[in-house]
Coordinates of C-alpha atoms and ligand atoms in Angstrom, one line a residue:
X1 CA -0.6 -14.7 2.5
X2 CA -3.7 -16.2 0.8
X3 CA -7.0 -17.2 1.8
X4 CA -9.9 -17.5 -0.5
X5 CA -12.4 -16.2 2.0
X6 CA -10.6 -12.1 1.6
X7 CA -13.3 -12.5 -1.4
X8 CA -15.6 -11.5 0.8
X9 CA -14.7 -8.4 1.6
X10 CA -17.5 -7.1 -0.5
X11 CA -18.9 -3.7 -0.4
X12 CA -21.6 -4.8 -2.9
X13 CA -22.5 -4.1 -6.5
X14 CA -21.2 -0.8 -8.1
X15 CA -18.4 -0.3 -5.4
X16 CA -15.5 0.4 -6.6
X17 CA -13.3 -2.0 -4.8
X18 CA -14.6 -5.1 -6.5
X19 CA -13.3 -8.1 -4.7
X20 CA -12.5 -9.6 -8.2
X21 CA -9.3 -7.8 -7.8
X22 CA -8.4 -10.1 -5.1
X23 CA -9.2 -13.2 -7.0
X24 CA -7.7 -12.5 -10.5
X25 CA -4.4 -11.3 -8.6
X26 CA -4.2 -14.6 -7.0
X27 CA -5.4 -16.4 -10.3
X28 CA -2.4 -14.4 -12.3
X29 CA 0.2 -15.6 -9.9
X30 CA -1.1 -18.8 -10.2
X31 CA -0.6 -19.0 -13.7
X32 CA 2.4 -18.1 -13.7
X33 CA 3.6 -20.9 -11.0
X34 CA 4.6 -18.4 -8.3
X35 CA 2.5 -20.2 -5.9
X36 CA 5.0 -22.8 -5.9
X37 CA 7.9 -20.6 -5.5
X38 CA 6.9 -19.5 -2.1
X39 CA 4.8 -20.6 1.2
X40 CA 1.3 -19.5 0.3
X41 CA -0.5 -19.5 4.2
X42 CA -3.6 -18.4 5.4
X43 CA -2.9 -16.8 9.0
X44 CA -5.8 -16.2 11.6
X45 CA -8.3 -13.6 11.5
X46 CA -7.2 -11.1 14.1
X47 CA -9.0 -11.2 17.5
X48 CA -9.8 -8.7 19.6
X49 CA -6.9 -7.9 21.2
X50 CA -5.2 -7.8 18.3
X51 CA -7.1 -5.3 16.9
X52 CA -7.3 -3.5 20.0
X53 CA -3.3 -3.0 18.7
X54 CA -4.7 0.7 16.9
X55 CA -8.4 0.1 17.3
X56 CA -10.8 1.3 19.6
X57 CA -13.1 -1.6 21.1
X58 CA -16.2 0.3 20.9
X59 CA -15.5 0.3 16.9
X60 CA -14.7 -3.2 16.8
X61 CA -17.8 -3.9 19.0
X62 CA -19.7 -1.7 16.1
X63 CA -18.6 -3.0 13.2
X64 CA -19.8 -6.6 14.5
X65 CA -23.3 -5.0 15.1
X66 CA -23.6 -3.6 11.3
X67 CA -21.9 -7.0 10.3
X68 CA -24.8 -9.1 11.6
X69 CA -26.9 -6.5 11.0
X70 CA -26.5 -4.4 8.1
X71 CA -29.6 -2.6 7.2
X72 CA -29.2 -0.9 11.0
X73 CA -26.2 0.7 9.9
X74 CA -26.7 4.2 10.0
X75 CA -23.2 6.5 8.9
X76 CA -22.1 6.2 12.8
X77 CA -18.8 5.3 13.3
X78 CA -18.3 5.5 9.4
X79 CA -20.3 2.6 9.0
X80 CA -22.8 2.7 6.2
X81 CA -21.7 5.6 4.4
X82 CA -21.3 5.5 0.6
X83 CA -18.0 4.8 0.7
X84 CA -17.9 2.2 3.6
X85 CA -21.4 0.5 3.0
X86 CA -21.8 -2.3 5.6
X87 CA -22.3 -5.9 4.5
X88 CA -23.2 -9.2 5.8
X89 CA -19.6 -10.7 7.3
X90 CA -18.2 -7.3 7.3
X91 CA -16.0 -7.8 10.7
X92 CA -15.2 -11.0 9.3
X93 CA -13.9 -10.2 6.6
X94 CA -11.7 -7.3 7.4
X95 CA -10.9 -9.2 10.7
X96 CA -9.3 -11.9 8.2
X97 CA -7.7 -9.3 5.9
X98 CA -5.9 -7.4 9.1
X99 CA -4.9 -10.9 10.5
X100 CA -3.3 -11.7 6.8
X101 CA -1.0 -8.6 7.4
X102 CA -0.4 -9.6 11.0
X103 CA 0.3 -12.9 10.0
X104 CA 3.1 -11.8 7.2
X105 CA 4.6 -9.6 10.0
X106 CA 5.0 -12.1 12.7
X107 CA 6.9 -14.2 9.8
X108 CA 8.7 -12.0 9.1
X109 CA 9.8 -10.6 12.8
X110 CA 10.4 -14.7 13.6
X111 CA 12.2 -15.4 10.8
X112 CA 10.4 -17.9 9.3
X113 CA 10.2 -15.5 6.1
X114 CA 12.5 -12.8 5.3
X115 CA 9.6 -11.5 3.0
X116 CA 6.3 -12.2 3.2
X117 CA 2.9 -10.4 1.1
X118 CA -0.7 -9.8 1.7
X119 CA -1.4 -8.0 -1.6
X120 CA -5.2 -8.3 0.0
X121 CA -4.1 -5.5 2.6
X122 CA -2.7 -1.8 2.5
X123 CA -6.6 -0.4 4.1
X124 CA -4.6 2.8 5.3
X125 CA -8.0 5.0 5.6
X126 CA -8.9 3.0 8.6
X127 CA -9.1 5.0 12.4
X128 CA -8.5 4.2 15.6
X129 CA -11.8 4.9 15.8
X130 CA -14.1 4.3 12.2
X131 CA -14.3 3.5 9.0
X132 CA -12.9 5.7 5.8
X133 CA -12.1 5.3 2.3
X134 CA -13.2 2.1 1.6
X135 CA -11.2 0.7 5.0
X136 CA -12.5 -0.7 8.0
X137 CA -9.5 -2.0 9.8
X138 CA -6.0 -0.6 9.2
X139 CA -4.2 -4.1 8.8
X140 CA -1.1 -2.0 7.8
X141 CA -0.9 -0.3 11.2
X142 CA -2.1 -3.2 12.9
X143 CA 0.9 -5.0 11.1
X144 CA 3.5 -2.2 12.4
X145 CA 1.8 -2.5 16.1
X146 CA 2.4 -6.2 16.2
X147 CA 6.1 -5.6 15.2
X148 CA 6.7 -2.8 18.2
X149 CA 4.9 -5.4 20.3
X150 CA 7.4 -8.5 19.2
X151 CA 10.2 -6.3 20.0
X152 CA 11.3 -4.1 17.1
X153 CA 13.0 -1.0 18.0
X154 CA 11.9 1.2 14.5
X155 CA 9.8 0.4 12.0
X156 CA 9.8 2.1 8.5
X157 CA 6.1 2.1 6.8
X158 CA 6.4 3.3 3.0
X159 CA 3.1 3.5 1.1
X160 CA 2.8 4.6 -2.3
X161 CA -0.8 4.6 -2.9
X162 CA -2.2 7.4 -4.8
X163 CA -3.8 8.6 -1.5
X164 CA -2.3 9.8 1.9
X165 CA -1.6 6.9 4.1
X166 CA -3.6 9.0 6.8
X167 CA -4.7 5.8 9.0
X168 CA -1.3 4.9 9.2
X169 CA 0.0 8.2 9.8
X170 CA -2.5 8.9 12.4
X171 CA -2.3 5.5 14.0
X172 CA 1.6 6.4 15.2
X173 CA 1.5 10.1 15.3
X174 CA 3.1 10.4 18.3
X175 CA 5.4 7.1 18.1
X176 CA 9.2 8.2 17.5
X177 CA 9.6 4.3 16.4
X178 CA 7.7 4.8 14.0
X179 CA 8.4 6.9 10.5
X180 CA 5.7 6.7 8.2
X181 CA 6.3 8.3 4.1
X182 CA 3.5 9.0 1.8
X183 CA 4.2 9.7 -1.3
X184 CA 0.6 10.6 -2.8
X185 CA -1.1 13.2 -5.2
X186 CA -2.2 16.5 -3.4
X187 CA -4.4 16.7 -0.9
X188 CA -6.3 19.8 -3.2
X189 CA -7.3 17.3 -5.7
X190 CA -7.9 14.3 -4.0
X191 CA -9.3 12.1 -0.6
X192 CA -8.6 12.0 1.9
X193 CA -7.2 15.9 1.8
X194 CA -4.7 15.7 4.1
X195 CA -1.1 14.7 3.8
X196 CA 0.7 18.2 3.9
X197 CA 3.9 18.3 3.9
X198 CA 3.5 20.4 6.7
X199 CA 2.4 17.3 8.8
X200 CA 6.0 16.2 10.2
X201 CA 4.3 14.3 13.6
X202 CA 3.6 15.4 17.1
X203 CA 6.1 17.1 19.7
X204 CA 8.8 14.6 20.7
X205 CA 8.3 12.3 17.6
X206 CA 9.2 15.3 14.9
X207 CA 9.8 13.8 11.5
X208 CA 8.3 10.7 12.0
X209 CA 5.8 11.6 9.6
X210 CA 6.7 12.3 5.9
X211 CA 4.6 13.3 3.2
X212 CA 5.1 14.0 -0.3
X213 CA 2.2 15.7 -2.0
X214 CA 2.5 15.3 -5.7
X215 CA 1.0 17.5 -8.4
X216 CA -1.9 16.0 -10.4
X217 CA -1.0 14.8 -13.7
X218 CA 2.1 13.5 -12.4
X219 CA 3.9 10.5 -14.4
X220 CA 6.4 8.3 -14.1
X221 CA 9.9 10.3 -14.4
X222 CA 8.5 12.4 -12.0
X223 CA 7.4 9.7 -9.6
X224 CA 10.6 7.9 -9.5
X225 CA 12.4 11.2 -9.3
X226 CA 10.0 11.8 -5.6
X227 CA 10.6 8.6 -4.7
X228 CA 13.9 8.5 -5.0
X229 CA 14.0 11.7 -3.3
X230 CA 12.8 11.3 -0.2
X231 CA 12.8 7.4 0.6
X232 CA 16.4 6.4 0.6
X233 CA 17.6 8.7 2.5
X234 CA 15.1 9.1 4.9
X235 CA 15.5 4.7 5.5
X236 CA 19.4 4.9 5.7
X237 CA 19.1 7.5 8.6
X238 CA 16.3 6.0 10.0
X239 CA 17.9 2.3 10.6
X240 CA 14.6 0.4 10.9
X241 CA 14.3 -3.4 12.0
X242 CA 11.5 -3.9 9.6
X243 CA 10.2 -2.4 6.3
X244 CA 6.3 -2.4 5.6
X245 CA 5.2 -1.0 2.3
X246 CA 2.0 0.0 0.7
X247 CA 1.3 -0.8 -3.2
X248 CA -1.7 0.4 -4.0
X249 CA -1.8 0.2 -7.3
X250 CA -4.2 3.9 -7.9
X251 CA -1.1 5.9 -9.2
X252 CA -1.5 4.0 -12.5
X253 CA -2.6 6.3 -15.5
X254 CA -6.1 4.0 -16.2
X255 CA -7.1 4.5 -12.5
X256 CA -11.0 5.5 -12.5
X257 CA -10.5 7.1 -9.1
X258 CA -7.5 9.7 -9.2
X259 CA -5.1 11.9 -11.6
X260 CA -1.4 10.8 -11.3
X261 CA -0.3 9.3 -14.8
X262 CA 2.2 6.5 -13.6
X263 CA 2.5 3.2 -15.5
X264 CA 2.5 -0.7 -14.6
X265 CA 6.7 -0.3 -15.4
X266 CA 7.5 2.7 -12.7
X267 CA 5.2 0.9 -10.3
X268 CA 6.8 -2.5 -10.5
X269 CA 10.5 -0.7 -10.5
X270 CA 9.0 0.5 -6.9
X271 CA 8.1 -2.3 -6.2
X272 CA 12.2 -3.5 -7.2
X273 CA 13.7 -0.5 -5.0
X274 CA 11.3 -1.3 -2.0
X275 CA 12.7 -5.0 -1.8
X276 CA 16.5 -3.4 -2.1
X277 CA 15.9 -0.8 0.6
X278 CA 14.5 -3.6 2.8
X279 CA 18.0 -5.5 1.9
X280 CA 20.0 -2.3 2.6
X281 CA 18.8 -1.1 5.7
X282 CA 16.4 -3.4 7.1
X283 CA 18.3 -6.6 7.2
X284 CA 16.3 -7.9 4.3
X285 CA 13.2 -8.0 6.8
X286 CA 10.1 -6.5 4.2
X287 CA 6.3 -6.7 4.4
X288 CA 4.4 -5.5 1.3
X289 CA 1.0 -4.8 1.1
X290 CA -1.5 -3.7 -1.3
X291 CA -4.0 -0.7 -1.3
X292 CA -6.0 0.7 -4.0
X293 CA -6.5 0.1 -7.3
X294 CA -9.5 0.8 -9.1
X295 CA -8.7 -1.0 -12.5
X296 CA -9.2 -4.0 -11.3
X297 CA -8.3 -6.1 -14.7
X298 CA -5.9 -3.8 -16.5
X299 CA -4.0 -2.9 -13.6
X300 CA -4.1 -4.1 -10.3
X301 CA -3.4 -7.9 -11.0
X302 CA -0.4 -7.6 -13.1
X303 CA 1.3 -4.5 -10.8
X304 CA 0.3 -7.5 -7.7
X305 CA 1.9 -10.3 -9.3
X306 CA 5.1 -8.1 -10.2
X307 CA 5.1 -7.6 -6.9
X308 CA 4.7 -11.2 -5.5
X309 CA 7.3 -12.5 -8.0
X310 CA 10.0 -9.6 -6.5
X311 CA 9.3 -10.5 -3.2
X312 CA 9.8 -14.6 -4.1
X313 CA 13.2 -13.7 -6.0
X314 CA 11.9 -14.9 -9.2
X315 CA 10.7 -11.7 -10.9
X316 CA 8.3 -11.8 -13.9
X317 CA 9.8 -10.2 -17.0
X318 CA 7.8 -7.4 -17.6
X319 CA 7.7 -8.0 -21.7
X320 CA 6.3 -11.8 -20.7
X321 CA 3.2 -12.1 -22.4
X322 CA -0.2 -12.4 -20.1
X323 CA -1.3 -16.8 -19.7
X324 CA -3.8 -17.4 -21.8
X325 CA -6.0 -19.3 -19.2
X326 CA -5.6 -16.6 -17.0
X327 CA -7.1 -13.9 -19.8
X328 CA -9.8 -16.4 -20.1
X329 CA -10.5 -16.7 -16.7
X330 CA -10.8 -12.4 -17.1
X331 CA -13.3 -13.1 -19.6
X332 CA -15.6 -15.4 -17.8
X333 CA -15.6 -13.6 -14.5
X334 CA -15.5 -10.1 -16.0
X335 CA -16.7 -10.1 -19.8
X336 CA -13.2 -7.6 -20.3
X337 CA -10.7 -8.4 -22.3
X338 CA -7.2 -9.0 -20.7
X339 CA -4.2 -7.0 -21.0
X340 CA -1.9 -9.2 -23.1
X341 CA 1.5 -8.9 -21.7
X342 CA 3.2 -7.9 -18.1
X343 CA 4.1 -4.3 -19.2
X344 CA 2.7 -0.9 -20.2
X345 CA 5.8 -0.8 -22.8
X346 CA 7.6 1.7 -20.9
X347 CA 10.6 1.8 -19.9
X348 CA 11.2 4.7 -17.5
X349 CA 13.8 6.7 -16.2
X350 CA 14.3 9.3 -13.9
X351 CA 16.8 12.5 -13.3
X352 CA 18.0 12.0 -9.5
X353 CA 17.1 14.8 -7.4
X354 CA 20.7 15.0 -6.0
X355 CA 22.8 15.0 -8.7
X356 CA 20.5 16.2 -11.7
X357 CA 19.9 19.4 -9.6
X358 CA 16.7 21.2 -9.3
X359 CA 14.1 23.6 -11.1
X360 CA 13.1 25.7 -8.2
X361 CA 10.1 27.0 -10.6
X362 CA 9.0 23.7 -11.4
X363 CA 6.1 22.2 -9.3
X364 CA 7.0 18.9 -8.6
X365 CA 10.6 19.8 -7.3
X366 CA 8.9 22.6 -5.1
X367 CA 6.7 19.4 -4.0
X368 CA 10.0 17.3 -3.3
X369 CA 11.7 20.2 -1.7
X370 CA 8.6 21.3 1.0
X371 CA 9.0 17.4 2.5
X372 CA 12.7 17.5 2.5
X373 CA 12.7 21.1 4.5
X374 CA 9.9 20.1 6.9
X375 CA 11.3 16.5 8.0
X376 CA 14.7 16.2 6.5
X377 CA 16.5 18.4 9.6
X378 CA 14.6 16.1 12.0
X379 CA 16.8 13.4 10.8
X380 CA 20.3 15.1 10.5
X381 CA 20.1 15.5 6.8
X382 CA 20.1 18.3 4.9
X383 CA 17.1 19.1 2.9
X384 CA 19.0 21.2 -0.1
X385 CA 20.8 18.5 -2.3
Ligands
LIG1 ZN1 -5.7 4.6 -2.8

């Protein structure tokens, strides 16, 4: 899902989510051909009663107001807050963003794609009811919505982002069709400070809502060992029709904005084991998004275009180096230097939870073992490996 306008979902100089992220993504899979390797379509903005899906119409109805109108914006309904500053085009933009994701799940539900992307998505902060965290609509719920509404019976929604997929989570907290897994550093140390493991979903849809709240300062083995912890198991019980994950791309060790230590190589092997869980349990049926990702040259391109070339079957080698006329284009629009090849040189590995047993006095497997206790009865497994 592409369309240049996404660009102008621009919270204005100094914000951390530079739109330039967007465009040097798109630039980098250009470069590397991927563009022709896949149907590249720019869906509808989504209307009103689309976003009506999760959102509350007197938001929608104020976030037009401070779009037309930002200097009246005034903190109400999270709208022009430092985080969520409002802009000219403001419900235009994010309108066009949420109907990207919309978009890539209708594909996918019709079959007109068995995987489809909107790397420009993944705004998990966003409420029913306001803005948060840099999010004004939630196209990943909004995406999930539309799928209950075409007729799927579960959805799985996986996001990896370095924060708590609370918009997501809160968005279907009483839906047993829905199970949502975050797997994010601790809510302690970091927005939005929630995402408990404790927080399992409502009465009647118990376990629907995983969360894995991972020590600061965690890295790679210890990612993949969560990950790999929790996920699988949780999908193969869960059966859905559809898989929607979230990449933000904030885990990564140069990320301005937060303290895990994972690399471009264990997020793109995520990115690998999301596309084969979507194959093994989902009928192949997958929806990726993006997120957040504050490094928006080092990281958040090249983890994006891993992502895109997964999803198209034709997956960049990770030692390939970096196009030339993309690291230019870097320079001009950025005056950074580019990272030079499609890898942080790392090749990781991880000690499965399983069979590697566990160290009950070590933090992150006390991490891994508080979600599997509070959610993993809910679904007939048992949470002691
Ligand atoms: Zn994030």
């Amino acid at each position: 899902m592409w369309d240049e306008a996404v660009t102008g979902y621009d919270f204005g100089p100094g914000h951390p989510m530079d739109p330039v992220r967007l465009a040097l993504t798109m630039r980098l899979i250009e470069s590397y051909g991927l563009h022709r390797e896949v149907d590249v379509v720019a869906a509808k903005s989504a209307g009103d009663s689309t976003l009506r899906l999760v959102h509350r119409q007197d938001y929608v109805d104020a976030v037009r107001r401070v779009s037309a109108e930002p200097g009246a914006a005034d903190g109400t309904y999270g709208l022009g807050t430092v985080d969520d500053p409002a802009f000219a085009g403001m419900h235009e933009a994010s309108a066009l963003i949420a109907g990207q994701s919309v978009g890539a799940a209708e594909a996918v539900w019709r079959g007109e794609a068995l995987h489809a992307v909107n790397f420009t998505g993944g705004l998990h902060h966003a409420m029913p009811g306001g803005a948060s965290g840099f999010c004004v609509y939630n196209d990943a719920a909004l995406a999930v919505a539309r799928l209950l509404e075409l007729g799927a019976r579960r959805v799985a929604y996986v996001d990896v982002d370095v924060h708590h997929g609370d918009g997501v989570q809160a968005a279907f907290w009483e839906d047993p069709r829905v199970l949502t897994i975050s797997l994010h550093e601790h809510p302690s140390t970091l927005f939005p400070q929630t995402g408990w493991p404790q927080e399992t979903g409502a009465d009647g849809a118990e376990g629907s809502a995983v969360n894995v709240a991972l020590p600061a300062g965690t890295g790679d083995e210890g990612w993949l060992r969560a990950f790999h912890a929790v996920v699988p198991e949780l999908l193969a019980a869960f059966r859905p029709d559809v898989l929607v994950t979230q990449h933000g791309a904030d885990t990564h060790f140069e990320d301005p904005l937060a303290h895990l230590a994972v690399s471009l190589d264990a997020q793109r092997m995520v990115a690998e084991s999301c596309h084969a869980l979507a194959h093994e349990h989902a009928g192949g049926r997958w929806v990726a998004l993006g997120g957040g990702g504050y490094a928006v040259v080092d990281v958040v391109p090249r983890t994006w275009t891993h992502l895109v070339g997964i999803a198209a079957g034709r997956a960049v080698p990770p030692e390939s180096p970096v196009p030339d006329e993309w690291r230019h284009e870097v320079y001009r629009r950025t005056r950074e230097s580019a990272p030079a090849r499609m890898t942080d040189g790392r090749a990781p590995g991880w000690r499965d939870f399983v069979e590697s047993g566990y160290d009950p006095a070590d933090r992150l497997d006390q991490a891994i073992l508080a979600t599997r206790r509070a959610v993993f009865p809910a679904h007939g497994l048992l949470p002691l490996p």
